[in-house]
């Protein structure tokens, strides 16, 4: 089989994906402790082979990114619940038939944003930018039609509409995906 036959034999793979997010909002404010909190992600995934070792993948995910902050002086806890549509695009390199490493970027659109302080929940979307973007780095283990992955997403966008403060997101995503073909 010549190399052009091999390229035509490779085809895109499509599937579903879901998992958990451990997310954080970093404001860099003194006197505020910021912690990761549990959320989830669910959606679709597609992978297009480039050659035997390389591929490009993209996901379309609904992602709930929760985070916790505590104002140290008053011990007031603030829980943030941000809902996004995430589109990560990654270059993947196969280390073996089962193991892959990946790097790329992501774009996210904010659907809703709520903050809970002292048991009271409030819509805070008007104080947040609609678009988030950043870098993603991860790895995966594949077994037949199943893939188990982990990725770190580093937000580069300032999510705050307040010019006097800066808020960036970061998250660790652990997911499983099932390929249909």
PDB file of N, CA, C and O in Angstrom, residues 1 7 10-11 13 23 31 36 48 63 90 104 106-107 112 118 123-124 141-142 165 167-168 175:
ATOM      1  N   UNK A   1       0.855  -1.180   0.000  1.00  0.00           N
ATOM      2  CA  UNK A   1       0.000   0.000   0.000  1.00  0.00           C
ATOM      3  C   UNK A   1       0.897   1.238   0.000  1.00  0.00           C
ATOM      4  O   UNK A   1       1.786   1.377   0.823  1.00  0.00           O
ATOM      5  N   UNK A   7      -3.500   7.409   3.401  1.00  0.00           N
ATOM      6  CA  UNK A   7      -4.212   8.632   3.765  1.00  0.00           C
ATOM      7  C   UNK A   7      -5.700   8.481   3.477  1.00  0.00           C
ATOM      8  O   UNK A   7      -6.546   8.865   4.268  1.00  0.00           O
ATOM      9  N   UNK A  10      -7.556   6.376   6.089  1.00  0.00           N
ATOM     10  CA  UNK A  10      -7.827   7.006   7.377  1.00  0.00           C
ATOM     11  C   UNK A  10      -9.048   7.905   7.241  1.00  0.00           C
ATOM     12  O   UNK A  10      -9.165   8.653   6.275  1.00  0.00           O
ATOM     13  N   UNK A  11      -9.947   7.815   8.195  1.00  0.00           N
ATOM     14  CA  UNK A  11     -11.137   8.649   8.130  1.00  0.00           C
ATOM     15  C   UNK A  11     -11.406   9.276   9.495  1.00  0.00           C
ATOM     16  O   UNK A  11     -10.907   8.810  10.515  1.00  0.00           O
ATOM     17  N   UNK A  13     -13.139  10.245  12.931  1.00  0.00           N
ATOM     18  CA  UNK A  13     -13.878   9.477  13.929  1.00  0.00           C
ATOM     19  C   UNK A  13     -14.735  10.450  14.731  1.00  0.00           C
ATOM     20  O   UNK A  13     -14.287  11.547  15.084  1.00  0.00           O
ATOM     21  N   UNK A  23     -12.472  23.201  38.399  1.00  0.00           N
ATOM     22  CA  UNK A  23     -12.257  24.546  37.865  1.00  0.00           C
ATOM     23  C   UNK A  23     -11.939  25.555  38.955  1.00  0.00           C
ATOM     24  O   UNK A  23     -12.294  25.370  40.112  1.00  0.00           O
ATOM     25  N   UNK A  31      -5.779  38.541  50.013  1.00  0.00           N
ATOM     26  CA  UNK A  31      -6.799  38.313  51.025  1.00  0.00           C
ATOM     27  C   UNK A  31      -7.961  37.457  50.554  1.00  0.00           C
ATOM     28  O   UNK A  31      -8.972  37.339  51.243  1.00  0.00           O
ATOM     29  N   UNK A  36     -10.295  25.103  43.614  1.00  0.00           N
ATOM     30  CA  UNK A  36     -10.974  24.369  42.553  1.00  0.00           C
ATOM     31  C   UNK A  36     -12.254  23.758  43.103  1.00  0.00           C
ATOM     32  O   UNK A  36     -12.340  23.409  44.278  1.00  0.00           O
ATOM     33  N   UNK A  48      -9.666  13.876  13.317  1.00  0.00           N
ATOM     34  CA  UNK A  48      -9.283  13.690  11.921  1.00  0.00           C
ATOM     35  C   UNK A  48      -7.800  13.325  11.866  1.00  0.00           C
ATOM     36  O   UNK A  48      -6.956  14.128  12.260  1.00  0.00           O
ATOM     37  N   UNK A  63     -20.140  22.792  29.329  1.00  0.00           N
ATOM     38  CA  UNK A  63     -19.216  22.654  30.452  1.00  0.00           C
ATOM     39  C   UNK A  63     -19.664  23.533  31.618  1.00  0.00           C
ATOM     40  O   UNK A  63     -19.835  24.740  31.458  1.00  0.00           O
ATOM     41  N   UNK A  90      -7.269  20.466  19.325  1.00  0.00           N
ATOM     42  CA  UNK A  90      -5.967  19.972  19.757  1.00  0.00           C
ATOM     43  C   UNK A  90      -5.235  19.235  18.635  1.00  0.00           C
ATOM     44  O   UNK A  90      -5.855  18.563  17.819  1.00  0.00           O
ATOM     45  N   UNK A 104      -3.101  22.345  22.367  1.00  0.00           N
ATOM     46  CA  UNK A 104      -3.888  23.196  21.483  1.00  0.00           C
ATOM     47  C   UNK A 104      -4.471  24.376  22.212  1.00  0.00           C
ATOM     48  O   UNK A 104      -3.908  24.872  23.187  1.00  0.00           O
ATOM     49  N   UNK A 106      -8.447  26.552  23.170  1.00  0.00           N
ATOM     50  CA  UNK A 106      -9.901  26.434  23.295  1.00  0.00           C
ATOM     51  C   UNK A 106     -10.536  27.814  23.229  1.00  0.00           C
ATOM     52  O   UNK A 106      -9.911  28.819  23.552  1.00  0.00           O
ATOM     53  N   UNK A 107     -11.785  27.810  22.782  1.00  0.00           N
ATOM     54  CA  UNK A 107     -12.636  28.983  22.812  1.00  0.00           C
ATOM     55  C   UNK A 107     -13.904  28.583  23.536  1.00  0.00           C
ATOM     56  O   UNK A 107     -14.403  27.479  23.354  1.00  0.00           O
ATOM     57  N   UNK A 112     -24.246  31.173  31.090  1.00  0.00           N
ATOM     58  CA  UNK A 112     -24.795  31.733  32.329  1.00  0.00           C
ATOM     59  C   UNK A 112     -23.700  31.811  33.383  1.00  0.00           C
ATOM     60  O   UNK A 112     -22.717  31.080  33.322  1.00  0.00           O
ATOM     61  N   UNK A 118     -23.365  33.459  51.077  1.00  0.00           N
ATOM     62  CA  UNK A 118     -24.222  33.361  52.259  1.00  0.00           C
ATOM     63  C   UNK A 118     -25.574  32.727  51.980  1.00  0.00           C
ATOM     64  O   UNK A 118     -26.578  33.126  52.562  1.00  0.00           O
ATOM     65  N   UNK A 123     -27.529  36.160  39.686  1.00  0.00           N
ATOM     66  CA  UNK A 123     -27.040  36.122  38.316  1.00  0.00           C
ATOM     67  C   UNK A 123     -25.970  37.209  38.174  1.00  0.00           C
ATOM     68  O   UNK A 123     -26.238  38.391  38.411  1.00  0.00           O
ATOM     69  N   UNK A 124     -24.749  36.818  37.791  1.00  0.00           N
ATOM     70  CA  UNK A 124     -23.646  37.775  37.657  1.00  0.00           C
ATOM     71  C   UNK A 124     -23.103  37.826  36.229  1.00  0.00           C
ATOM     72  O   UNK A 124     -22.019  38.342  35.999  1.00  0.00           O
ATOM     73  N   UNK A 141      -5.628   7.767  26.944  1.00  0.00           N
ATOM     74  CA  UNK A 141      -5.422   6.332  26.807  1.00  0.00           C
ATOM     75  C   UNK A 141      -6.625   5.783  26.045  1.00  0.00           C
ATOM     76  O   UNK A 141      -7.773   6.002  26.456  1.00  0.00           O
ATOM     77  N   UNK A 142      -6.378   5.086  24.938  1.00  0.00           N
ATOM     78  CA  UNK A 142      -7.463   4.543  24.116  1.00  0.00           C
ATOM     79  C   UNK A 142      -7.471   3.027  24.180  1.00  0.00           C
ATOM     80  O   UNK A 142      -6.424   2.383  24.179  1.00  0.00           O
ATOM     81  N   UNK A 165     -10.243  45.003  37.831  1.00  0.00           N
ATOM     82  CA  UNK A 165      -9.879  43.659  38.292  1.00  0.00           C
ATOM     83  C   UNK A 165      -9.708  42.734  37.102  1.00  0.00           C
ATOM     84  O   UNK A 165     -10.189  43.009  36.003  1.00  0.00           O
ATOM     85  N   UNK A 167      -9.892  38.533  36.096  1.00  0.00           N
ATOM     86  CA  UNK A 167     -10.296  37.191  36.504  1.00  0.00           C
ATOM     87  C   UNK A 167     -10.019  36.244  35.344  1.00  0.00           C
ATOM     88  O   UNK A 167     -10.488  36.480  34.230  1.00  0.00           O
ATOM     89  N   UNK A 168      -9.250  35.195  35.618  1.00  0.00           N
ATOM     90  CA  UNK A 168      -8.947  34.193  34.600  1.00  0.00           C
ATOM     91  C   UNK A 168      -9.345  32.819  35.123  1.00  0.00           C
ATOM     92  O   UNK A 168      -9.296  32.561  36.319  1.00  0.00           O
ATOM     93  N   UNK A 175     -12.153  12.945  31.363  1.00  0.00           N
ATOM     94  CA  UNK A 175     -13.332  12.553  30.584  1.00  0.00           C
ATOM     95  C   UNK A 175     -13.156  11.170  29.968  1.00  0.00           C
ATOM     96  O   UNK A 175     -12.045  10.655  29.847  1.00  0.00           O
TER      97      UNK A 175
END
